[in-house]
Short mmCIF file of C-alpha atoms in Angstrom, two decimals:
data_model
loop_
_atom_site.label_atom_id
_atom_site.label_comp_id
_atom_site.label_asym_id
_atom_site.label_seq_id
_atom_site.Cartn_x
_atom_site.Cartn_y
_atom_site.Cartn_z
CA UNK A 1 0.32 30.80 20.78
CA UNK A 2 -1.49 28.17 19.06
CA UNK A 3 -2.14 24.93 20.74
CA UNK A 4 -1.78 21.66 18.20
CA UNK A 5 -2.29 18.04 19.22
CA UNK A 6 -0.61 16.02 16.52
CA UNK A 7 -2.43 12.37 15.84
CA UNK A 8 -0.40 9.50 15.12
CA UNK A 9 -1.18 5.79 15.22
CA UNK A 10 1.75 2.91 14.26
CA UNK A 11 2.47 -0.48 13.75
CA UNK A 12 5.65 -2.23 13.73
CA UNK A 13 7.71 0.10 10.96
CA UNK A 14 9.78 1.50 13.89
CA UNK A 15 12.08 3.71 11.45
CA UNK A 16 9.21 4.89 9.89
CA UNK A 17 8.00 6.21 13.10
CA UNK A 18 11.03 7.20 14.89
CA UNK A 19 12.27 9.13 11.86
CA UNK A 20 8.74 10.85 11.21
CA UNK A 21 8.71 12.00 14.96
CA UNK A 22 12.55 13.26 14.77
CA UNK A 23 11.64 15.40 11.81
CA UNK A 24 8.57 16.68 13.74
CA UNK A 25 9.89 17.67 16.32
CA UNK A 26 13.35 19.19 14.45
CA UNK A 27 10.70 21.63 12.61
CA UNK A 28 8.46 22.47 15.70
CA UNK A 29 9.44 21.76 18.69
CA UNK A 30 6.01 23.19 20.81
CA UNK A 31 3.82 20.48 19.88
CA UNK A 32 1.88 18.03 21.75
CA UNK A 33 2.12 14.67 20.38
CA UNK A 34 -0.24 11.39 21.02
CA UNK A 35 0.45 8.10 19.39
CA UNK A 36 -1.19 5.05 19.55
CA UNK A 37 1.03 1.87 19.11
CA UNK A 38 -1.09 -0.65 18.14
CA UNK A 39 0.40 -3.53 19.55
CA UNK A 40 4.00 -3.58 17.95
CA UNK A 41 6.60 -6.02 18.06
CA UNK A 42 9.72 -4.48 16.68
CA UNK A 43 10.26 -2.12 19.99
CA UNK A 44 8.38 1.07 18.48
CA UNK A 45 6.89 1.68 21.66
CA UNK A 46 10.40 0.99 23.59
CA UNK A 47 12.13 3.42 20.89
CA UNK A 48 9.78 5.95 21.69
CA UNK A 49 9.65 6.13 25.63
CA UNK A 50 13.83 6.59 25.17
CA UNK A 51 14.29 9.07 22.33
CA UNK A 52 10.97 11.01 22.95
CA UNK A 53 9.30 11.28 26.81
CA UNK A 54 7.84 13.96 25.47
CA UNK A 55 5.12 11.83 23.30
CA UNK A 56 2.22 10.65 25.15
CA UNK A 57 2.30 7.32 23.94
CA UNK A 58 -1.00 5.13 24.27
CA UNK A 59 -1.32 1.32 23.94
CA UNK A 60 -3.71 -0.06 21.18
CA UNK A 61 -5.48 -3.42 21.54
CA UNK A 62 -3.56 -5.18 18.50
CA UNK A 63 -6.85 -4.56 15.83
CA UNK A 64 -7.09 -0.92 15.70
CA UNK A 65 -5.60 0.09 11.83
CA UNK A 66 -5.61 3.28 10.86
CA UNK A 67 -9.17 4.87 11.24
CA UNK A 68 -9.35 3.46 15.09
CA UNK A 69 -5.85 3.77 16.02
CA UNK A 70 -6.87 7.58 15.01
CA UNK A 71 -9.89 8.04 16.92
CA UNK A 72 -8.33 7.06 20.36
CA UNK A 73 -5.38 9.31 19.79
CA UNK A 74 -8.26 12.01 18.91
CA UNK A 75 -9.89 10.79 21.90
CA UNK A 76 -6.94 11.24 24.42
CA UNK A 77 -6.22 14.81 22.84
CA UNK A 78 -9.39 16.04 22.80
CA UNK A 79 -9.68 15.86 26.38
CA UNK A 80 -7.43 19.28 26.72
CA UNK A 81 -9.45 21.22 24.62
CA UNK A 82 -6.68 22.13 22.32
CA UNK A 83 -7.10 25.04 19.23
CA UNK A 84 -6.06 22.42 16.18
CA UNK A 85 -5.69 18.77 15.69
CA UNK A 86 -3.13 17.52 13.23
CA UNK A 87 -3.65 14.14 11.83
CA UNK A 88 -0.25 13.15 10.44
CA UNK A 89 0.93 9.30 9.01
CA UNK A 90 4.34 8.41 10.18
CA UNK A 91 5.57 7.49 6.49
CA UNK A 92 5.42 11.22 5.66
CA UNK A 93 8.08 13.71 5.69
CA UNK A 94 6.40 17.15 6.11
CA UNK A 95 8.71 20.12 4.52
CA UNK A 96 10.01 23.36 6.36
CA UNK A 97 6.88 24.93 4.65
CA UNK A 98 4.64 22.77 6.45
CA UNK A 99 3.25 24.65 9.28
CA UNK A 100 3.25 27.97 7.75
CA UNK A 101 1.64 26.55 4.86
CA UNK A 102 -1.23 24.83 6.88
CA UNK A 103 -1.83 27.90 8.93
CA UNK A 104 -1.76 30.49 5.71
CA UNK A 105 -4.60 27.97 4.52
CA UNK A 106 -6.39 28.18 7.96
CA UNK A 107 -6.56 32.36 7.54
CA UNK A 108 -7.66 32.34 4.29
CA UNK A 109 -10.87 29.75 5.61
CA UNK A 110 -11.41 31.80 8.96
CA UNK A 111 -10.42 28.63 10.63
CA UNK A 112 -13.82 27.25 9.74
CA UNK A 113 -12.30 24.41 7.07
CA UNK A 114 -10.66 21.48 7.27
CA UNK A 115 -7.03 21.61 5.22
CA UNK A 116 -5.26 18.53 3.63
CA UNK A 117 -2.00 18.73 2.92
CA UNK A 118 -0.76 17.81 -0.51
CA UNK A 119 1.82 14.96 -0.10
CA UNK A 120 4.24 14.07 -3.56
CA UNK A 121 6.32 11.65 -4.10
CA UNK A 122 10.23 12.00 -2.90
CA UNK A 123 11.18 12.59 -6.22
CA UNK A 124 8.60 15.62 -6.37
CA UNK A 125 7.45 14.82 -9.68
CA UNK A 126 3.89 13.51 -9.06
CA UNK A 127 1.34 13.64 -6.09
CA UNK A 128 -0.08 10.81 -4.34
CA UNK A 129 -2.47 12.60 -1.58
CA UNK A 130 -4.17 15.29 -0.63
CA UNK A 131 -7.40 14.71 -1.95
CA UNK A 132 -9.94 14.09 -4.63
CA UNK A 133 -12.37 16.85 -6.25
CA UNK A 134 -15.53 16.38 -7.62
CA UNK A 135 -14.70 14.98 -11.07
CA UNK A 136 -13.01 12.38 -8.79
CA UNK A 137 -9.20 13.04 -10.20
CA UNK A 138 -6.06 13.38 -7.66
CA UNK A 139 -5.97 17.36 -6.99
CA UNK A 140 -2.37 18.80 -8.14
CA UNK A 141 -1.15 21.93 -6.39
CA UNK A 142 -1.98 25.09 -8.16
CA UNK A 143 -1.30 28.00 -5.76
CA UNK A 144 -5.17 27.54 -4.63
CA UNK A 145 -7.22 26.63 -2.41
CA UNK A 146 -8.70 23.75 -4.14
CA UNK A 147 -12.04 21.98 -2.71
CA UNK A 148 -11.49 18.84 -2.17
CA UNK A 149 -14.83 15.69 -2.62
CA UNK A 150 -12.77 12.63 -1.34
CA UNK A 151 -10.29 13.88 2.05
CA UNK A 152 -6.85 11.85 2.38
CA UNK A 153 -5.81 11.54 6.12
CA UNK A 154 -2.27 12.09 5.66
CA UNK A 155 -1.21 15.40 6.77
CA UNK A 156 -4.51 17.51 8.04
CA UNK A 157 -5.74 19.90 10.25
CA UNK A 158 -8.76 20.28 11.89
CA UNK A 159 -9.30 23.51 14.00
CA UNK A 160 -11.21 23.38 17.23
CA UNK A 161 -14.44 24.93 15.69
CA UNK A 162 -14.50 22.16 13.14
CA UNK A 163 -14.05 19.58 15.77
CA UNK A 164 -16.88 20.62 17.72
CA UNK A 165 -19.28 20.74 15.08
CA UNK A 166 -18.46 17.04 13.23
CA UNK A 167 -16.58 15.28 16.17
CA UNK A 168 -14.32 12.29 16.15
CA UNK A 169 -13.99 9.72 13.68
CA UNK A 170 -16.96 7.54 12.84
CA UNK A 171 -15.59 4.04 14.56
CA UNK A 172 -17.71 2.16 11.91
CA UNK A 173 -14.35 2.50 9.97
CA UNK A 174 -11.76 0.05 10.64
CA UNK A 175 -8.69 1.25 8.77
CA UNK A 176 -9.85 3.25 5.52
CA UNK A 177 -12.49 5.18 4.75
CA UNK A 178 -12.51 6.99 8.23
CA UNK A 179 -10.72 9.88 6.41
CA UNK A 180 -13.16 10.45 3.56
CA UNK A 181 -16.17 9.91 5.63
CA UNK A 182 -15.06 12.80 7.73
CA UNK A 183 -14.96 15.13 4.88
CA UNK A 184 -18.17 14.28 3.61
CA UNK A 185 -20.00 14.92 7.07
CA UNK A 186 -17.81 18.28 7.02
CA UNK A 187 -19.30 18.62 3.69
CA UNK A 188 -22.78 18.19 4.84
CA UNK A 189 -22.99 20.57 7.58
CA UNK A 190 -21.09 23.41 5.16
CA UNK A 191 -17.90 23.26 6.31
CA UNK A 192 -15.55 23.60 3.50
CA UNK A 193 -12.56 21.00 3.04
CA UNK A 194 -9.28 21.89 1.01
CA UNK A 195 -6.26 21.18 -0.26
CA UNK A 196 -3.02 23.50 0.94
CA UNK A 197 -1.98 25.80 -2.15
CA UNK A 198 1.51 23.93 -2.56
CA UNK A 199 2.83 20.59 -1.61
CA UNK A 200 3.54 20.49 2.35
CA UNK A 201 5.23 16.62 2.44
CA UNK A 202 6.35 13.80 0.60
CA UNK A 203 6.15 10.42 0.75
CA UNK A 204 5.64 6.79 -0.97
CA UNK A 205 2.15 5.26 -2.15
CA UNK A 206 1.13 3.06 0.12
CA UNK A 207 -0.40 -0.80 -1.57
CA UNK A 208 -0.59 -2.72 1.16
CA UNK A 209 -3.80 -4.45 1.47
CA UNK A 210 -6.36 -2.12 2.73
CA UNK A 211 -8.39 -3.40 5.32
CA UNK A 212 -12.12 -2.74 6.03
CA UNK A 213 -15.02 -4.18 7.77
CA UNK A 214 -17.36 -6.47 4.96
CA UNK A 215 -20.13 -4.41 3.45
CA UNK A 216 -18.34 -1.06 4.51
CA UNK A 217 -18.69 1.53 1.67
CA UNK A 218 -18.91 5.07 0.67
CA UNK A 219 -21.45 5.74 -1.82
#
């Protein structure tokens, strides 16, 4: 059986979280799950220790965001060696197809790629994530394996080959960027990075401010 560490980081949207973790855990049950609560308010962390013991749940320091609160949940994880690591946001719903999706994807690559899943909006009529390609447009789901330039950290996997060849996330990232820097080093080295054939989630764009360090870019 496969091992999978699922990543999570949070901050104060306690329904968010609670309701992402029930519907994890309703769909597969076997998974090892480590989530960082950055320093919430609105009992996330309380919520959690009742309705889910099973979660190894890890304190941030209050000014983690995304891309940091994601590296020490990778960080905890990778300490047990396990076969994939599944980066997931707690405002997504993943579908029954999820897992069997991300793992049909994983065969086809040899488990030598990293997979994004492609996440549409709850009305299913348009996508919002997944990734961009190289003409820099939104990839739509096509039945394919589609190669993605830009990675969204949504819903993806990263098998244990992958992981030992690029590592963690680069903490020069505060909240964005993280994801698509990872997919260009995976780039660099030759390891391939794609979208899932069919949409695996859905879920609602996301405008709050994003956050980054000053002079922090992607050329």
């Amino acid at each position: 059986m496969n091992q999978i560490a699922v990543l999570l980081t949070c901050f104060n949207r306690k329904q968010k979280t609670i309701k992402c973790l029930n519907h994890l855990f309703k769909l597969k049950s076997d998974l090892d799950v480590y989530l960082v609560d950055d320093g919430s308010t609105d009992g996330t962390s309380e919520s959690i220790v009742k309705e889910f013991s099973q979660v190894n749940l890890i304190k941030g320091s209050g000014d983690l965001f995304w891309n940091k609160g994601m590296h020490l949940a990778w960080e905890h994880a990778a300490k047990n060696d396990y076969d994939y690591y599944l980066w997931l946001n707690d405002d997504v719903i993943i579908y029954e197809n999820c897992f069997d999706e991300l793992f049909s994807c994983i065969k086809l690559t040899d488990g030598k790629a990293i997979i994004s899943g492609i996440i549409e909006t709850l009305d299913k009529k348009n996508i919002l994530y997944g990734g961009y390609g190289s003409n820099k447009n939104l990839i739509k789901p096509n039945g394919q394996l589609n190669p993605i330039r830009n990675l969204n950290g949504n819903v993806v996997i990263v098998p244990k080959e992958v992981y030992k060849s690029l590592g963690n996330l680069d903490l020069h990232f505060h909240h964005d960027l993280g994801d698509v820097d990872y997919g260009l080093r995976a780039q660099k080295i030759g390891i391939g990075v794609f979208t899932t054939r069919v949409a695996i989630a859905s879920g609602e764009k996301n405008d709050i401010c994003r956050v980054r360090q000053n002079n922090t870019t992607i050329s």
